[in-house]
Amino acid sequence: MVPVAASAAGGELPAATNCAVRLLPGLGGHGSNAIAAGSNGLVVGIADTAAGESAPVLWRNGQPTPLSIPLQVPVPTSVNADGIVVGTGYDANQEMLVGWWWQSGQYHPLPVGPGDIALPSAVSDSGAVAGVLVADEEHSDGPGADEDGRPALWASVSAAPRVLTLPPGTRGGHAFAIGPDGTIGGVALSDGGTPVLWAPDGTPKALPTLAGRGGVVLAIDSAGQALGQSAVPGGTHAVAWNAAGPITDVGAAAAGPSSSAFAGVAGTAVGAGSNPSFRASRPQAVMWIGKSARILPPGSDDQFAGVSGSASSVSRQGGTTVVIGFSAAGNGLRRATEWSCR
């Protein structure tokens, strides 16, 4: 698939014109946000209810179902093809954060050892979970996390976590992604952050950055390529690392000073990029085909026209590339959005 560009003026990033856009239905309120999607098109996120509260939601074939999670501010972070959803929430009775998983209407806490809190970021189609463990420091003031977390892997949602080995000279970190072969991606804490890939056996490999200022792996695409961001003077650029480790500056194609790749399938990455001509750092949803970058069109409602957004997941459904994320109105309202690109 090659994106078709509309004309762009003033150095702005051109728009993809081969993508149909729709706003996903919510739960009776005004706002919503699609956070992640599975390889088969399941989507999770949050949506406002008619009562003005925010609730976790699963979209199946575009139709929303609220998730019953017995926690305060539950937020899903990932979903796999089997409908396993992982996320975080706050247990007011125990005054602590809780990592959880949900499937077929049933809620479960993610296993942790005594004194630990789980913050899951990704669940693979094989059921493995990547995230971070932090010490329970009596978070009586609400959700929060220690700075020095331990990147962790759960082989399944019912398995005890395994702490991942850090590269020498780093002091904690976070696992954000799992690739199709079990490779894990994330960051180790250092000056600016060190992007890391952990092999399926847990061996860490520090990755290069663009300007020696740090970076992070946020996704691993279906071809095993790592995606994320690297700091550059004045901002960040979306980047890709191939299996051998060399880094490619994907974000150089974006018009603004900052961009980041949040997800990908073979040959395609999606994320966000700032537009220098619109409210400085407000992001816009971006799709990269190789190094060719295009803005994804905003939601069809008039209030979203020409405004901002972000893309968080992408999958291939037959001959269609399906991207999910959000469109944002000028007043800050967000709506879960799906782009179907051919």
Coordinates of C-alpha atoms in Angstrom, one line a residue:
M1 CA 0.0 0.0 0.0
V2 CA 1.3 3.5 -0.9
P3 CA -0.3 6.5 0.8
V4 CA -1.9 9.0 -1.6
A5 CA -1.0 12.6 -0.6
A6 CA -3.2 15.6 -0.8
S7 CA -1.5 18.9 -1.6
A8 CA 0.1 20.7 1.4
A9 CA 0.9 24.3 1.8
G10 CA 3.5 26.0 3.9
G11 CA 5.7 22.9 4.5
E12 CA 2.9 21.1 6.3
L13 CA 2.8 17.3 6.2
P14 CA 0.4 16.1 3.5
A15 CA -2.7 14.1 4.3
A16 CA -3.4 10.5 3.3
T17 CA -6.4 10.5 1.0
N18 CA -6.8 6.7 0.8
C19 CA -8.1 6.3 4.4
A20 CA -11.7 6.3 5.4
V21 CA -12.3 7.6 8.9
R22 CA -15.1 7.0 11.4
L23 CA -15.6 7.9 15.0
L24 CA -16.3 4.8 17.2
P25 CA -19.6 4.9 19.2
G26 CA -19.2 5.6 22.9
L27 CA -21.1 4.8 26.1
G28 CA -23.5 7.7 26.1
G29 CA -21.2 10.5 27.1
H30 CA -19.2 12.9 25.0
G31 CA -15.6 11.7 25.0
S32 CA -13.7 8.5 24.3
N33 CA -10.2 7.3 23.4
A34 CA -9.1 4.1 21.6
I35 CA -5.9 3.1 23.4
A36 CA -4.9 -0.3 21.7
A37 CA -6.1 -2.8 19.2
G38 CA -5.5 -6.5 18.8
S39 CA -4.3 -8.2 15.6
N40 CA -7.8 -9.3 14.8
G41 CA -9.4 -5.9 15.2
L42 CA -10.5 -5.9 18.8
V43 CA -10.1 -2.4 20.3
V44 CA -9.9 -1.2 23.9
G45 CA -10.0 2.2 25.5
I46 CA -12.0 4.4 27.7
A47 CA -15.3 6.3 27.1
D48 CA -17.5 8.7 29.0
T49 CA -20.9 7.4 30.2
A50 CA -24.1 9.3 30.3
A51 CA -23.5 9.9 34.0
G52 CA -20.3 11.8 33.2
E53 CA -18.0 9.0 34.4
S54 CA -15.2 7.3 32.5
A55 CA -15.3 3.6 31.9
P56 CA -13.1 1.0 30.2
V57 CA -14.5 -0.3 27.0
L58 CA -14.0 -3.1 24.4
W59 CA -15.0 -2.4 20.8
R60 CA -15.8 -5.6 18.8
N61 CA -16.8 -5.0 15.2
G62 CA -17.1 -1.3 16.1
Q63 CA -19.6 -1.9 18.8
P64 CA -18.7 -0.9 22.4
T65 CA -19.1 -3.1 25.5
P66 CA -18.2 -1.6 28.9
L67 CA -15.7 -3.7 31.0
S68 CA -16.7 -4.4 34.6
I69 CA -13.5 -3.7 36.5
P70 CA -14.0 -3.3 40.3
L71 CA -11.4 -0.5 40.7
Q72 CA -11.2 3.2 40.5
V73 CA -10.0 4.8 37.2
P74 CA -9.4 1.5 35.5
V75 CA -7.5 2.0 32.2
P76 CA -6.9 -0.8 29.7
T77 CA -3.5 -0.8 28.0
S78 CA -3.6 -3.7 25.6
V79 CA -5.7 -6.5 24.1
N80 CA -4.8 -9.6 22.2
A81 CA -6.6 -11.7 19.6
D82 CA -8.2 -14.0 22.3
G83 CA -9.9 -11.0 23.9
I84 CA -7.5 -10.9 26.9
V85 CA -7.4 -7.2 28.1
V86 CA -4.7 -5.9 30.5
G87 CA -4.6 -2.6 32.4
T88 CA -4.3 -0.7 35.6
G89 CA -6.6 0.7 38.2
Y90 CA -6.7 2.0 41.8
D91 CA -7.9 0.0 44.7
A92 CA -9.2 2.6 47.2
N93 CA -9.6 0.0 50.0
Q94 CA -6.0 -1.0 49.9
E95 CA -4.8 2.4 48.7
M96 CA -2.7 1.0 45.9
L97 CA -2.4 0.6 42.2
V98 CA -3.5 -2.8 40.8
G99 CA -2.5 -4.5 37.5
W100 CA -5.3 -6.6 36.1
W101 CA -6.5 -8.8 33.3
W102 CA -10.0 -9.4 31.9
Q103 CA -11.4 -12.0 29.6
S104 CA -15.0 -13.1 28.8
G105 CA -16.5 -10.8 31.4
Q106 CA -14.2 -11.9 34.2
Y107 CA -11.8 -9.6 36.1
H108 CA -8.6 -10.9 37.7
P109 CA -5.6 -9.2 39.3
L110 CA -2.3 -9.8 37.6
P111 CA 0.0 -12.0 39.9
V112 CA 2.7 -10.2 41.9
G113 CA 4.9 -11.0 44.8
P114 CA 4.5 -9.5 48.2
G115 CA 5.1 -5.7 48.3
D116 CA 5.0 -5.3 44.5
I117 CA 2.6 -3.5 42.1
A118 CA 2.2 -4.6 38.5
L119 CA 1.8 -2.1 35.7
P120 CA 1.2 -4.1 32.5
S121 CA 1.7 -2.4 29.1
A122 CA 1.2 -5.2 26.5
V123 CA -0.3 -8.6 26.1
S124 CA 0.8 -10.8 23.1
D125 CA -1.4 -13.2 21.1
S126 CA 0.4 -16.0 23.0
G127 CA -0.8 -14.5 26.3
A128 CA 2.5 -13.2 27.6
V129 CA 2.4 -9.8 29.3
A130 CA 5.2 -7.1 29.4
G131 CA 5.3 -4.3 31.9
V132 CA 6.9 -3.1 35.1
L133 CA 7.0 -4.0 38.8
V134 CA 7.2 -1.2 41.3
A135 CA 7.3 -1.4 45.1
D136 CA 4.2 -0.7 47.1
E137 CA 5.1 2.5 48.8
E138 CA 1.7 3.0 50.4
H139 CA 0.2 5.1 47.6
S140 CA -2.4 6.6 49.9
D141 CA -2.6 9.8 47.8
G142 CA -3.8 7.9 44.7
P143 CA -2.2 6.4 41.6
G144 CA 1.5 6.8 41.4
A145 CA 4.7 4.8 40.7
D146 CA 8.3 4.7 41.8
E147 CA 10.8 6.0 39.4
D148 CA 13.0 2.9 39.6
G149 CA 10.7 0.2 38.3
R150 CA 11.8 -3.2 37.3
P151 CA 10.9 -4.3 33.7
A152 CA 9.0 -7.6 33.9
L153 CA 7.5 -10.4 31.9
W154 CA 4.6 -12.6 32.8
A155 CA 4.7 -15.8 30.6
S156 CA 0.9 -15.9 31.0
V157 CA -1.7 -13.9 32.8
S158 CA -1.7 -16.5 35.6
A159 CA 2.1 -16.8 35.9
A160 CA 4.3 -15.1 38.4
P161 CA 6.4 -12.2 36.9
R162 CA 10.0 -12.6 35.9
V163 CA 12.2 -9.5 36.3
L164 CA 14.2 -8.8 33.2
T165 CA 18.0 -8.2 33.4
L166 CA 19.1 -4.6 32.8
P167 CA 22.0 -3.5 30.6
P168 CA 25.1 -2.6 32.6
G169 CA 25.1 1.0 34.0
T170 CA 21.3 1.4 34.1
R171 CA 19.0 1.6 37.1
G172 CA 15.5 0.3 36.4
G173 CA 13.3 0.5 33.4
H174 CA 10.0 -0.5 31.8
A175 CA 9.0 -3.1 29.2
F176 CA 6.4 -1.7 26.7
A177 CA 6.1 -4.2 23.9
I178 CA 6.3 -7.9 22.9
G179 CA 7.2 -9.1 19.4
P180 CA 5.8 -12.1 17.6
D181 CA 8.9 -14.2 18.6
G182 CA 8.8 -13.2 22.2
T183 CA 11.3 -10.4 22.0
I184 CA 10.5 -7.6 24.5
G185 CA 11.1 -3.9 24.0
G186 CA 11.3 -1.0 26.4
V187 CA 13.7 1.3 28.1
A188 CA 16.3 1.2 30.8
L189 CA 16.9 4.3 33.0
S190 CA 20.1 6.2 32.3
D191 CA 20.9 9.7 31.2
G192 CA 18.1 10.3 28.8
G193 CA 17.0 6.6 28.8
T194 CA 18.5 3.7 26.9
P195 CA 16.2 1.8 24.4
V196 CA 16.4 -1.9 25.0
L197 CA 15.4 -5.2 23.4
W198 CA 15.3 -8.3 25.5
A199 CA 15.7 -11.6 23.6
P200 CA 13.1 -14.3 24.4
D201 CA 15.6 -15.8 26.9
G202 CA 15.8 -12.4 28.7
T203 CA 19.2 -11.3 27.4
P204 CA 19.2 -7.4 27.1
K205 CA 20.6 -5.5 24.2
A206 CA 21.0 -1.7 24.4
L207 CA 20.1 0.0 21.1
P208 CA 21.6 3.1 19.5
T209 CA 20.0 6.5 19.5
L210 CA 20.0 9.4 17.0
A211 CA 22.0 12.0 19.0
G212 CA 23.1 10.2 22.1
R213 CA 20.3 11.8 24.1
G214 CA 18.2 8.7 24.9
G215 CA 15.2 6.9 23.5
V216 CA 12.6 4.2 24.1
V217 CA 11.2 1.1 22.3
L218 CA 7.4 1.4 22.3
A219 CA 6.4 -1.3 19.8
I220 CA 7.7 -4.3 17.8
D221 CA 5.9 -4.8 14.5
S222 CA 4.8 -8.0 12.8
A223 CA 8.2 -8.3 11.0
G224 CA 10.1 -8.0 14.3
Q225 CA 11.2 -4.4 13.7
A226 CA 11.4 -2.3 16.9
L227 CA 9.7 1.2 16.8
G228 CA 9.7 4.1 19.2
Q229 CA 11.3 7.5 19.6
S230 CA 14.7 9.0 20.1
A231 CA 15.6 12.4 21.4
V232 CA 17.0 15.0 19.0
P233 CA 17.8 18.7 19.5
G234 CA 14.4 20.4 20.2
G235 CA 12.3 17.4 20.4
T236 CA 12.0 13.7 19.6
H237 CA 11.9 11.7 16.3
A238 CA 10.0 8.5 15.5
V239 CA 12.6 5.8 14.9
A240 CA 12.9 2.2 13.8
W241 CA 15.5 -0.4 14.7
N242 CA 15.9 -3.5 12.5
A243 CA 16.9 -6.9 13.8
A244 CA 20.6 -6.1 13.5
G245 CA 20.2 -3.0 15.6
P246 CA 20.9 0.0 13.3
I247 CA 18.5 3.0 13.8
T248 CA 16.5 4.7 11.1
D249 CA 15.2 8.3 11.6
V250 CA 11.6 7.9 10.5
G251 CA 10.4 11.1 12.1
A252 CA 12.7 13.3 9.9
A253 CA 9.8 13.0 7.4
A254 CA 7.4 14.7 9.8
A255 CA 7.0 18.5 9.6
G256 CA 7.1 19.3 13.3
P257 CA 9.9 19.1 15.8
S258 CA 8.5 16.0 17.6
S259 CA 7.2 12.7 16.5
S260 CA 6.9 9.1 17.9
A261 CA 6.0 5.7 16.5
F262 CA 3.6 3.8 18.8
A263 CA 2.8 0.7 16.7
G264 CA 3.4 -1.0 13.4
V265 CA 2.9 -3.9 11.0
A266 CA 5.4 -4.9 8.4
G267 CA 6.3 -1.8 6.3
T268 CA 3.9 0.5 8.2
A269 CA 4.2 2.5 11.4
V270 CA 1.7 4.8 13.1
G271 CA 2.0 7.4 15.9
A272 CA 1.9 11.1 16.3
G273 CA 3.7 14.1 15.1
S274 CA 3.5 17.8 16.0
N275 CA 2.5 20.3 13.4
P276 CA 4.4 23.6 13.5
S277 CA 1.6 25.6 11.9
F278 CA -1.1 24.5 14.4
R279 CA -0.8 25.3 18.1
A280 CA 2.8 24.4 18.3
S281 CA 3.1 21.0 19.9
R282 CA -0.5 19.7 19.4
P283 CA -0.1 16.2 17.9
Q284 CA -1.6 14.9 14.7
A285 CA -2.1 11.2 13.9
V286 CA 0.6 10.1 11.5
M287 CA 1.2 7.0 9.3
W288 CA 4.5 6.1 7.9
I289 CA 5.0 3.8 4.9
G290 CA 8.7 3.4 5.0
K291 CA 10.0 6.9 5.5
S292 CA 7.0 8.5 3.7
A293 CA 4.8 10.2 6.3
R294 CA 1.2 11.3 6.0
I295 CA -1.3 12.8 8.4
L296 CA -4.4 10.7 9.0
P297 CA -7.6 12.7 8.5
P298 CA -9.4 13.8 11.7
G299 CA -12.8 12.5 12.7
S300 CA -15.8 13.2 10.4
D301 CA -17.6 15.4 13.0
D302 CA -17.2 19.1 12.0
Q303 CA -15.6 20.0 15.4
F304 CA -12.6 17.7 14.6
A305 CA -11.9 19.1 11.1
G306 CA -8.3 20.2 10.8
V307 CA -7.6 19.7 14.5
S308 CA -5.4 17.1 16.1
G309 CA -5.1 13.5 17.2
S310 CA -2.9 10.4 17.6
A311 CA -2.7 6.9 16.3
S312 CA -1.9 4.1 18.8
S313 CA -2.4 0.8 17.0
V314 CA -2.4 -0.7 13.5
S315 CA -3.3 -4.1 12.1
R316 CA -4.0 -5.7 8.7
Q317 CA -7.5 -6.9 8.1
G318 CA -7.5 -8.6 4.7
G319 CA -6.4 -6.0 2.2
T320 CA -7.1 -3.1 4.6
T321 CA -4.7 -1.5 7.0
V322 CA -6.8 -0.5 10.1
V323 CA -5.5 2.2 12.4
I324 CA -7.0 3.2 15.7
G325 CA -6.4 6.2 18.0
F326 CA -8.3 9.4 18.7
S327 CA -9.3 12.7 17.1
A328 CA -9.2 15.8 19.3
A329 CA -11.4 18.9 19.0
G330 CA -10.3 22.4 19.7
N331 CA -11.7 22.3 23.2
G332 CA -9.7 19.2 24.0
L333 CA -12.6 16.7 23.6
R334 CA -11.3 13.3 22.3
R335 CA -13.2 10.7 20.3
A336 CA -12.0 7.2 19.6
T337 CA -11.3 7.0 15.9
E338 CA -10.7 4.2 13.3
W339 CA -9.0 4.7 10.0
S340 CA -9.4 2.1 7.2
C341 CA -6.7 2.6 4.6
R342 CA -6.3 0.8 1.3

